[in-house]
Amino acid sequence: MEASTVYYTDFRCPVGTSLTDKLRRVCIAAGIKNIDMEGKFVAIKMHFGELGNLAYLRPNYAKVVADLCKEQGGMPFLTDCNTLYPGSRKNALEHLTCAQLNGFWPMTTGCQVIIADGLRGTDEVEVPVPNGEYCKTAKIGRAIMDADVFISLTHFKGHESTGFGGAIKNIGMGCGSRAGKMEQHASGHPAVQEDLCRGCHRCAKECGSDAISYNEKNKAVINQDKCKGCGRCIGACNFDAIYALCDSANEMLDRKMAEYAAAVCAGRPCFHISLVQDISPNCDCHGENDVPIVPNVGMFASFDPVALDQACIDAVLAQPKMPNSVIGSGEACQCEDHFKAAHPDTDWEAALIHSEKIGLGSREYELVKI
């Protein structure tokens, strides 16, 4: 596979230049204005941050991308899918409230926010996976697949399960409906925390597999043989009593995530942006963010999400460790690979290897500095 081009600019701002100006310039240089957006819906996929986390991308950056789309006649919207775990983004109402509290609403971003998989995370489209080995189809939030153009706007960081969270994770895991996240994370088997169950029977009404019954204490019980792993019961429970059993190995998670990303991107114009700043060791899904593991690096953009992730990784690995971070304070292993140092049980390369194998993009790239 031929090398892809990745465009980059650092965070230095001489007097009279702003970071939003620089983001606009790097996106234009990378070719965002070459995409035909006239009269088309444009999904801008990003992470709105869990409440309590302050490492997520500011809404100012989202506005730059939305404004560029509108200049080209596009109809942009910011989007994400509901989470698989309890938190402030597990249904569309709480997710929208979280996004607004973190600054994402039309007055700050210049466009609407749509939760792609609906109120309870069940509004999905089953999409073929090109060259899929582990997933022949992917369950993607409907609003994302209804869009004509897809843009990923990613906060590049570490991740406790995949080693790093970049464009591939933002797309693959982030665009999965609740059932899609189940398929990637958990191989499809939820379980019940009996002490939290209120016996309301809502989960059984939502179950399409007749897999939920109730014991003598009127607590839900899931028959794992009947369960098809759709995740509807998780969205149905308002008391966080049902959760996903995470039984997929990290490397398998990485490969499934790559296949989901391929399904999202196939057959339509796509563009990818990553901001390598506030590089926390863990995902923005956490209700907190630790000290960044390395200094801020810059902004990257490309039509190739694999090359983009590889360029961001290489840039992070070239940085010195932050002395007061988890990898620079002696708390973690002293591995020279910053991602491995933060999370020794992860294999960040697995997603990139598999992404290249199935044709999502190339790990070879040419870096052009703006």
CSV table of C-alpha atoms in Angstrom, one decimal:
chain,number,residue,atom,x,y,z
A,1,MET,CA,0.0,0.0,0.0
A,2,GLU,CA,1.3,3.4,-0.9
A,3,ALA,CA,2.3,6.0,1.7
A,4,SER,CA,-0.5,8.5,2.6
A,5,THR,CA,0.0,12.2,3.3
A,6,VAL,CA,-0.5,13.5,6.8
A,7,TYR,CA,-0.5,17.3,7.4
A,8,TYR,CA,0.7,18.7,10.7
A,9,THR,CA,1.0,22.0,12.6
A,10,ASP,CA,2.4,22.6,16.1
A,11,PHE,CA,0.7,24.6,18.8
A,12,ARG,CA,3.1,27.6,18.6
A,13,CYS,CA,1.1,30.8,18.1
A,14,PRO,CA,2.9,34.0,17.3
A,15,VAL,CA,1.0,37.2,18.2
A,16,GLY,CA,-2.0,37.6,15.8
A,17,THR,CA,-2.4,33.8,15.2
A,18,SER,CA,-4.8,31.6,17.2
A,19,LEU,CA,-5.1,27.9,17.6
A,20,THR,CA,-8.4,27.9,15.8
A,21,ASP,CA,-6.7,29.7,12.9
A,22,LYS,CA,-4.1,27.0,12.8
A,23,LEU,CA,-6.6,24.2,12.9
A,24,ARG,CA,-8.5,25.8,10.0
A,25,ARG,CA,-5.2,26.1,7.9
A,26,VAL,CA,-4.1,22.5,8.5
A,27,CYS,CA,-7.6,21.2,7.5
A,28,ILE,CA,-7.6,23.2,4.3
A,29,ALA,CA,-4.0,22.1,3.5
A,30,ALA,CA,-5.0,18.5,4.0
A,31,GLY,CA,-7.8,18.9,1.5
A,32,ILE,CA,-11.1,19.2,3.4
A,33,LYS,CA,-12.3,21.8,0.8
A,34,ASN,CA,-11.9,19.1,-1.9
A,35,ILE,CA,-14.9,17.2,-0.6
A,36,ASP,CA,-18.2,17.9,-2.2
A,37,MET,CA,-20.5,18.9,0.6
A,38,GLU,CA,-23.1,21.0,-1.2
A,39,GLY,CA,-26.5,20.2,0.3
A,40,LYS,CA,-25.2,17.2,2.1
A,41,PHE,CA,-25.4,16.0,5.7
A,42,VAL,CA,-21.9,15.9,7.3
A,43,ALA,CA,-21.4,13.9,10.5
A,44,ILE,CA,-18.6,15.2,12.7
A,45,LYS,CA,-17.8,12.4,15.1
A,46,MET,CA,-16.2,13.4,18.4
A,47,HIS,CA,-16.2,12.6,22.1
A,48,PHE,CA,-18.0,15.2,24.3
A,49,GLY,CA,-16.1,14.1,27.5
A,50,GLU,CA,-17.5,12.4,30.6
A,51,LEU,CA,-18.6,14.8,33.3
A,52,GLY,CA,-15.6,15.5,35.5
A,53,ASN,CA,-13.1,15.0,32.7
A,54,LEU,CA,-11.4,18.2,31.4
A,55,ALA,CA,-9.1,16.7,28.8
A,56,TYR,CA,-11.7,16.4,26.0
A,57,LEU,CA,-11.5,18.8,23.0
A,58,ARG,CA,-12.9,22.3,23.5
A,59,PRO,CA,-16.0,23.1,21.5
A,60,ASN,CA,-14.1,25.9,19.8
A,61,TYR,CA,-12.3,23.3,17.7
A,62,ALA,CA,-15.6,21.7,16.7
A,63,LYS,CA,-16.8,25.1,15.5
A,64,VAL,CA,-13.8,25.5,13.2
A,65,VAL,CA,-14.7,22.2,11.5
A,66,ALA,CA,-18.4,22.9,11.3
A,67,ASP,CA,-17.8,26.3,9.8
A,68,LEU,CA,-15.5,24.8,7.1
A,69,CYS,CA,-18.3,22.4,6.2
A,70,LYS,CA,-20.9,25.2,6.1
A,71,GLU,CA,-18.6,27.3,3.8
A,72,GLN,CA,-18.8,24.4,1.4
A,73,GLY,CA,-22.6,24.2,1.5
A,74,GLY,CA,-22.7,21.2,3.9
A,75,MET,CA,-25.1,20.7,6.8
A,76,PRO,CA,-22.9,19.5,9.6
A,77,PHE,CA,-23.8,18.0,13.0
A,78,LEU,CA,-21.7,16.8,15.9
A,79,THR,CA,-22.4,13.3,16.9
A,80,ASP,CA,-21.5,10.3,19.1
A,81,CYS,CA,-23.2,7.1,20.3
A,82,ASN,CA,-24.3,6.2,23.8
A,83,THR,CA,-21.9,4.3,26.1
A,84,LEU,CA,-22.1,0.7,27.1
A,85,TYR,CA,-21.3,1.5,30.7
A,86,PRO,CA,-23.1,3.5,33.4
A,87,GLY,CA,-22.1,7.2,33.4
A,88,SER,CA,-23.3,10.5,32.2
A,89,ARG,CA,-23.7,9.4,28.5
A,90,LYS,CA,-25.6,6.1,28.7
A,91,ASN,CA,-28.8,7.4,27.1
A,92,ALA,CA,-29.5,10.3,24.7
A,93,LEU,CA,-31.0,12.6,27.2
A,94,GLU,CA,-28.1,12.3,29.7
A,95,HIS,CA,-25.7,12.3,26.8
A,96,LEU,CA,-27.0,15.6,25.4
A,97,THR,CA,-27.0,17.2,28.9
A,98,CYS,CA,-23.4,16.1,29.4
A,99,ALA,CA,-22.5,17.6,26.0
A,100,GLN,CA,-24.2,20.9,26.8
A,101,LEU,CA,-22.6,21.1,30.3
A,102,ASN,CA,-19.2,20.5,28.6
A,103,GLY,CA,-19.9,23.4,26.2
A,104,PHE,CA,-21.3,21.6,23.1
A,105,TRP,CA,-24.5,23.3,21.8
A,106,PRO,CA,-25.3,25.3,18.7
A,107,MET,CA,-24.3,28.7,20.1
A,108,THR,CA,-20.8,27.4,20.7
A,109,THR,CA,-20.3,25.0,17.8
A,110,GLY,CA,-22.4,26.5,15.1
A,111,CYS,CA,-24.2,23.2,14.5
A,112,GLN,CA,-26.6,20.8,16.2
A,113,VAL,CA,-25.7,17.8,18.3
A,114,ILE,CA,-27.3,14.5,17.5
A,115,ILE,CA,-26.9,11.3,19.5
A,116,ALA,CA,-26.5,8.8,16.6
A,117,ASP,CA,-28.0,5.6,18.1
A,118,GLY,CA,-31.1,7.2,19.7
A,119,LEU,CA,-32.6,7.4,23.1
A,120,ARG,CA,-31.6,4.0,24.5
A,121,GLY,CA,-28.7,3.2,22.1
A,122,THR,CA,-30.8,0.9,19.9
A,123,ASP,CA,-31.3,3.0,16.7
A,124,GLU,CA,-28.7,1.3,14.5
A,125,VAL,CA,-27.9,0.2,11.0
A,126,GLU,CA,-26.2,-3.1,10.2
A,127,VAL,CA,-23.4,-2.3,7.8
A,128,PRO,CA,-21.2,-4.7,5.8
A,129,VAL,CA,-17.5,-4.8,7.0
A,130,PRO,CA,-15.1,-4.8,4.0
A,131,ASN,CA,-12.7,-7.7,4.3
A,132,GLY,CA,-14.0,-8.4,7.8
A,133,GLU,CA,-12.4,-11.4,9.6
A,134,TYR,CA,-14.1,-11.1,13.0
A,135,CYS,CA,-17.2,-9.0,12.2
A,136,LYS,CA,-19.0,-9.6,8.9
A,137,THR,CA,-21.3,-6.7,9.7
A,138,ALA,CA,-21.1,-3.8,12.1
A,139,LYS,CA,-24.0,-2.2,14.1
A,140,ILE,CA,-23.6,1.5,13.7
A,141,GLY,CA,-25.6,4.4,15.0
A,142,ARG,CA,-28.2,5.3,12.4
A,143,ALA,CA,-27.6,9.0,12.2
A,144,ILE,CA,-23.9,8.4,11.4
A,145,MET,CA,-24.7,6.1,8.5
A,146,ASP,CA,-27.5,8.5,7.2
A,147,ALA,CA,-24.8,11.2,6.7
A,148,ASP,CA,-23.4,11.7,3.2
A,149,VAL,CA,-19.9,12.8,4.5
A,150,PHE,CA,-18.1,11.6,7.6
A,151,ILE,CA,-15.5,13.5,9.5
A,152,SER,CA,-13.7,12.3,12.7
A,153,LEU,CA,-12.4,14.9,15.1
A,154,THR,CA,-10.3,13.1,17.7
A,155,HIS,CA,-8.6,13.9,20.9
A,156,PHE,CA,-5.5,11.7,20.7
A,157,LYS,CA,-4.6,10.1,24.1
A,158,GLY,CA,-3.7,6.9,25.9
A,159,HIS,CA,-6.2,4.2,26.6
A,160,GLU,CA,-6.4,1.5,29.2
A,161,SER,CA,-7.6,-1.2,26.9
A,162,THR,CA,-6.3,-0.3,23.4
A,163,GLY,CA,-3.0,1.4,24.4
A,164,PHE,CA,-4.0,4.6,22.6
A,165,GLY,CA,-7.2,6.3,21.6
A,166,GLY,CA,-7.0,7.9,18.2
A,167,ALA,CA,-9.0,8.1,15.0
A,168,ILE,CA,-9.6,4.4,14.6
A,169,LYS,CA,-11.0,4.1,18.1
A,170,ASN,CA,-13.1,7.3,17.8
A,171,ILE,CA,-14.6,5.9,14.6
A,172,GLY,CA,-14.8,2.1,15.4
A,173,MET,CA,-15.8,2.0,19.0
A,174,GLY,CA,-17.4,5.5,19.1
A,175,CYS,CA,-19.8,4.9,16.2
A,176,GLY,CA,-21.0,1.5,17.4
A,177,SER,CA,-24.5,1.3,18.8
A,178,ARG,CA,-24.9,-0.3,22.2
A,179,ALA,CA,-25.1,-3.7,20.5
A,180,GLY,CA,-22.1,-2.8,18.4
A,181,LYS,CA,-20.1,-1.9,21.4
A,182,MET,CA,-21.2,-5.2,23.0
A,183,GLU,CA,-19.9,-7.1,20.0
A,184,GLN,CA,-16.5,-5.3,20.1
A,185,HIS,CA,-16.0,-5.2,23.9
A,186,ALA,CA,-17.9,-8.1,25.4
A,187,SER,CA,-18.8,-10.7,22.8
A,188,GLY,CA,-22.4,-10.0,23.6
A,189,HIS,CA,-23.1,-11.1,27.2
A,190,PRO,CA,-24.6,-8.7,29.8
A,191,ALA,CA,-25.0,-9.5,33.5
A,192,VAL,CA,-27.1,-8.3,36.4
A,193,GLN,CA,-26.0,-6.6,39.6
A,194,GLU,CA,-28.7,-8.0,41.8
A,195,ASP,CA,-28.4,-5.5,44.6
A,196,LEU,CA,-29.2,-2.6,42.1
A,197,CYS,CA,-32.1,-4.4,40.4
A,198,ARG,CA,-35.5,-2.9,41.4
A,199,GLY,CA,-37.6,-5.6,39.8
A,200,CYS,CA,-39.4,-3.2,37.5
A,201,HIS,CA,-39.4,-5.7,34.6
A,202,ARG,CA,-38.5,-3.0,32.0
A,203,CYS,CA,-35.5,-5.0,30.8
A,204,ALA,CA,-37.7,-8.1,30.1
A,205,LYS,CA,-40.1,-6.0,28.0
A,206,GLU,CA,-37.2,-4.8,25.8
A,207,CYS,CA,-35.5,-8.2,25.4
A,208,GLY,CA,-36.1,-9.6,22.0
A,209,SER,CA,-34.7,-13.0,22.9
A,210,ASP,CA,-36.9,-14.0,25.9
A,211,ALA,CA,-33.7,-14.3,27.8
A,212,ILE,CA,-34.7,-12.5,31.0
A,213,SER,CA,-36.7,-14.0,33.9
A,214,TYR,CA,-37.0,-13.1,37.6
A,215,ASN,CA,-35.9,-15.0,40.7
A,216,GLU,CA,-37.7,-15.5,44.0
A,217,LYS,CA,-36.5,-12.0,45.0
A,218,ASN,CA,-38.0,-10.4,41.9
A,219,LYS,CA,-34.5,-9.7,40.6
A,220,ALA,CA,-33.6,-10.0,36.9
A,221,VAL,CA,-31.7,-13.1,35.7
A,222,ILE,CA,-30.3,-13.3,32.2
A,223,ASN,CA,-30.2,-16.7,30.4
A,224,GLN,CA,-26.8,-16.6,28.7
A,225,ASP,CA,-27.8,-19.4,26.3
A,226,LYS,CA,-30.7,-17.4,25.0
A,227,CYS,CA,-29.1,-14.0,25.1
A,228,LYS,CA,-28.1,-12.6,21.7
A,229,GLY,CA,-26.1,-9.7,23.0
A,230,CYS,CA,-28.2,-6.9,21.6
A,231,GLY,CA,-27.6,-4.7,24.7
A,232,ARG,CA,-31.2,-3.5,24.8
A,233,CYS,CA,-31.5,-4.5,28.4
A,234,ILE,CA,-28.6,-2.2,29.4
A,235,GLY,CA,-30.4,0.8,27.8
A,236,ALA,CA,-33.7,-0.2,29.3
A,237,CYS,CA,-32.4,-0.2,32.9
A,238,ASN,CA,-32.7,3.2,34.6
A,239,PHE,CA,-30.9,1.9,37.7
A,240,ASP,CA,-27.5,0.8,36.2
A,241,ALA,CA,-28.2,-2.8,37.3
A,242,ILE,CA,-27.3,-4.4,34.0
A,243,TYR,CA,-23.7,-4.2,32.7
A,244,ALA,CA,-21.5,-5.7,30.0
A,245,LEU,CA,-19.1,-8.5,30.8
A,246,CYS,CA,-15.8,-7.5,29.1
A,247,ASP,CA,-14.5,-10.8,28.0
A,248,SER,CA,-12.7,-9.9,24.7
A,249,ALA,CA,-8.9,-9.8,24.9
A,250,ASN,CA,-7.4,-6.4,24.2
A,251,GLU,CA,-5.9,-7.5,20.9
A,252,MET,CA,-9.3,-8.9,19.7
A,253,LEU,CA,-10.9,-5.6,20.8
A,254,ASP,CA,-8.4,-3.7,18.6
A,255,ARG,CA,-9.1,-5.9,15.6
A,256,LYS,CA,-12.9,-5.6,15.9
A,257,MET,CA,-12.6,-1.9,16.4
A,258,ALA,CA,-10.6,-1.6,13.2
A,259,GLU,CA,-13.3,-3.5,11.3
A,260,TYR,CA,-16.0,-1.3,12.7
A,261,ALA,CA,-14.0,1.7,11.5
A,262,ALA,CA,-13.7,0.3,8.1
A,263,ALA,CA,-17.5,-0.2,7.9
A,264,VAL,CA,-18.2,3.4,8.9
A,265,CYS,CA,-15.8,4.8,6.3
A,266,ALA,CA,-16.6,2.6,3.4
A,267,GLY,CA,-18.3,4.1,0.3
A,268,ARG,CA,-18.4,7.8,1.2
A,269,PRO,CA,-16.1,10.8,1.5
A,270,CYS,CA,-14.2,10.8,4.9
A,271,PHE,CA,-11.8,13.2,6.5
A,272,HIS,CA,-9.9,12.8,9.7
A,273,ILE,CA,-8.4,15.3,12.3
A,274,SER,CA,-6.5,14.5,15.5
A,275,LEU,CA,-5.4,17.0,18.1
A,276,VAL,CA,-2.5,15.6,20.1
A,277,GLN,CA,-2.8,17.6,23.3
A,278,ASP,CA,-3.7,16.9,27.0
A,279,ILE,CA,-2.4,13.4,26.3
A,280,SER,CA,-3.9,11.7,29.3
A,281,PRO,CA,-3.1,8.1,30.0
A,282,ASN,CA,-6.8,7.1,29.9
A,283,CYS,CA,-9.8,7.6,27.8
A,284,ASP,CA,-12.0,10.7,28.1
A,285,CYS,CA,-14.8,8.3,29.1
A,286,HIS,CA,-13.3,8.5,32.6
A,287,GLY,CA,-14.9,11.0,35.0
A,288,GLU,CA,-11.4,12.4,35.6
A,289,ASN,CA,-8.2,13.0,33.7
A,290,ASP,CA,-4.6,12.4,34.9
A,291,VAL,CA,-1.6,14.5,34.2
A,292,PRO,CA,-0.6,14.3,30.5
A,293,ILE,CA,2.1,11.7,29.9
A,294,VAL,CA,4.0,13.9,27.4
A,295,PRO,CA,3.9,17.6,26.3
A,296,ASN,CA,1.4,18.8,23.8
A,297,VAL,CA,2.4,18.0,20.2
A,298,GLY,CA,0.2,19.5,17.5
A,299,MET,CA,-2.7,19.1,15.1
A,300,PHE,CA,-2.8,16.4,12.4
A,301,ALA,CA,-5.2,15.9,9.5
A,302,SER,CA,-5.4,13.3,6.7
A,303,PHE,CA,-7.8,11.4,4.4
A,304,ASP,CA,-6.2,8.2,5.9
A,305,PRO,CA,-7.1,7.4,9.5
A,306,VAL,CA,-4.4,4.7,9.8
A,307,ALA,CA,-1.6,7.0,8.6
A,308,LEU,CA,-3.0,9.7,10.9
A,309,ASP,CA,-2.9,7.4,13.9
A,310,GLN,CA,0.6,6.2,13.1
A,311,ALA,CA,1.9,9.7,12.7
A,312,CYS,CA,0.3,10.7,16.0
A,313,ILE,CA,1.9,7.7,17.7
A,314,ASP,CA,5.3,8.4,16.3
A,315,ALA,CA,5.0,12.1,17.4
A,316,VAL,CA,4.1,11.1,21.0
A,317,LEU,CA,6.9,8.5,21.2
A,318,ALA,CA,9.4,11.1,20.2
A,319,GLN,CA,8.4,13.3,23.2
A,320,PRO,CA,10.0,13.3,26.7
A,321,LYS,CA,8.0,11.8,29.5
A,322,MET,CA,6.3,14.4,31.7
A,323,PRO,CA,8.1,14.0,35.1
A,324,ASN,CA,5.0,14.3,37.2
A,325,SER,CA,2.9,11.9,35.1
A,326,VAL,CA,2.1,8.2,35.6
A,327,ILE,CA,5.0,7.3,33.2
A,328,GLY,CA,7.5,9.8,34.4
A,329,SER,CA,7.1,9.6,38.2
A,330,GLY,CA,8.2,6.0,38.7
A,331,GLU,CA,4.6,4.7,39.2
A,332,ALA,CA,4.5,2.8,35.9
A,333,CYS,CA,7.0,0.5,34.3
A,334,GLN,CA,10.1,2.2,32.8
A,335,CYS,CA,9.4,1.0,29.2
A,336,GLU,CA,10.6,3.5,26.6
A,337,ASP,CA,7.3,3.0,24.7
A,338,HIS,CA,5.1,5.6,26.5
A,339,PHE,CA,1.8,3.7,25.8
A,340,LYS,CA,3.2,0.4,27.1
A,341,ALA,CA,4.6,2.2,30.1
A,342,ALA,CA,1.2,3.5,31.0
A,343,HIS,CA,-0.6,0.2,30.2
A,344,PRO,CA,1.7,-2.8,30.0
A,345,ASP,CA,-1.1,-5.2,29.2
A,346,THR,CA,-2.1,-3.5,26.0
A,347,ASP,CA,-0.8,-3.9,22.4
A,348,TRP,CA,-1.4,-0.6,20.6
A,349,GLU,CA,0.0,-1.9,17.4
A,350,ALA,CA,-2.7,-4.5,16.9
A,351,ALA,CA,-5.4,-2.1,15.6
A,352,LEU,CA,-3.0,-0.6,13.1
A,353,ILE,CA,-1.7,-3.9,11.8
A,354,HIS,CA,-5.2,-5.2,11.3
A,355,SER,CA,-6.5,-1.9,9.8
A,356,GLU,CA,-3.8,-2.0,7.2
A,357,LYS,CA,-4.5,-5.7,6.5
A,358,ILE,CA,-8.2,-5.1,5.8
A,359,GLY,CA,-7.5,-2.0,3.6
A,360,LEU,CA,-8.6,0.8,5.9
A,361,GLY,CA,-5.4,2.7,5.2
A,362,SER,CA,-1.6,2.6,5.3
A,363,ARG,CA,0.9,2.9,8.1
A,364,GLU,CA,3.3,4.4,5.7
A,365,TYR,CA,3.0,8.2,5.5
A,366,GLU,CA,4.6,11.4,4.4
A,367,LEU,CA,4.4,14.2,7.0
A,368,VAL,CA,3.9,17.7,5.7
A,369,LYS,CA,4.3,20.5,8.2
A,370,ILE,CA,2.2,23.6,7.8
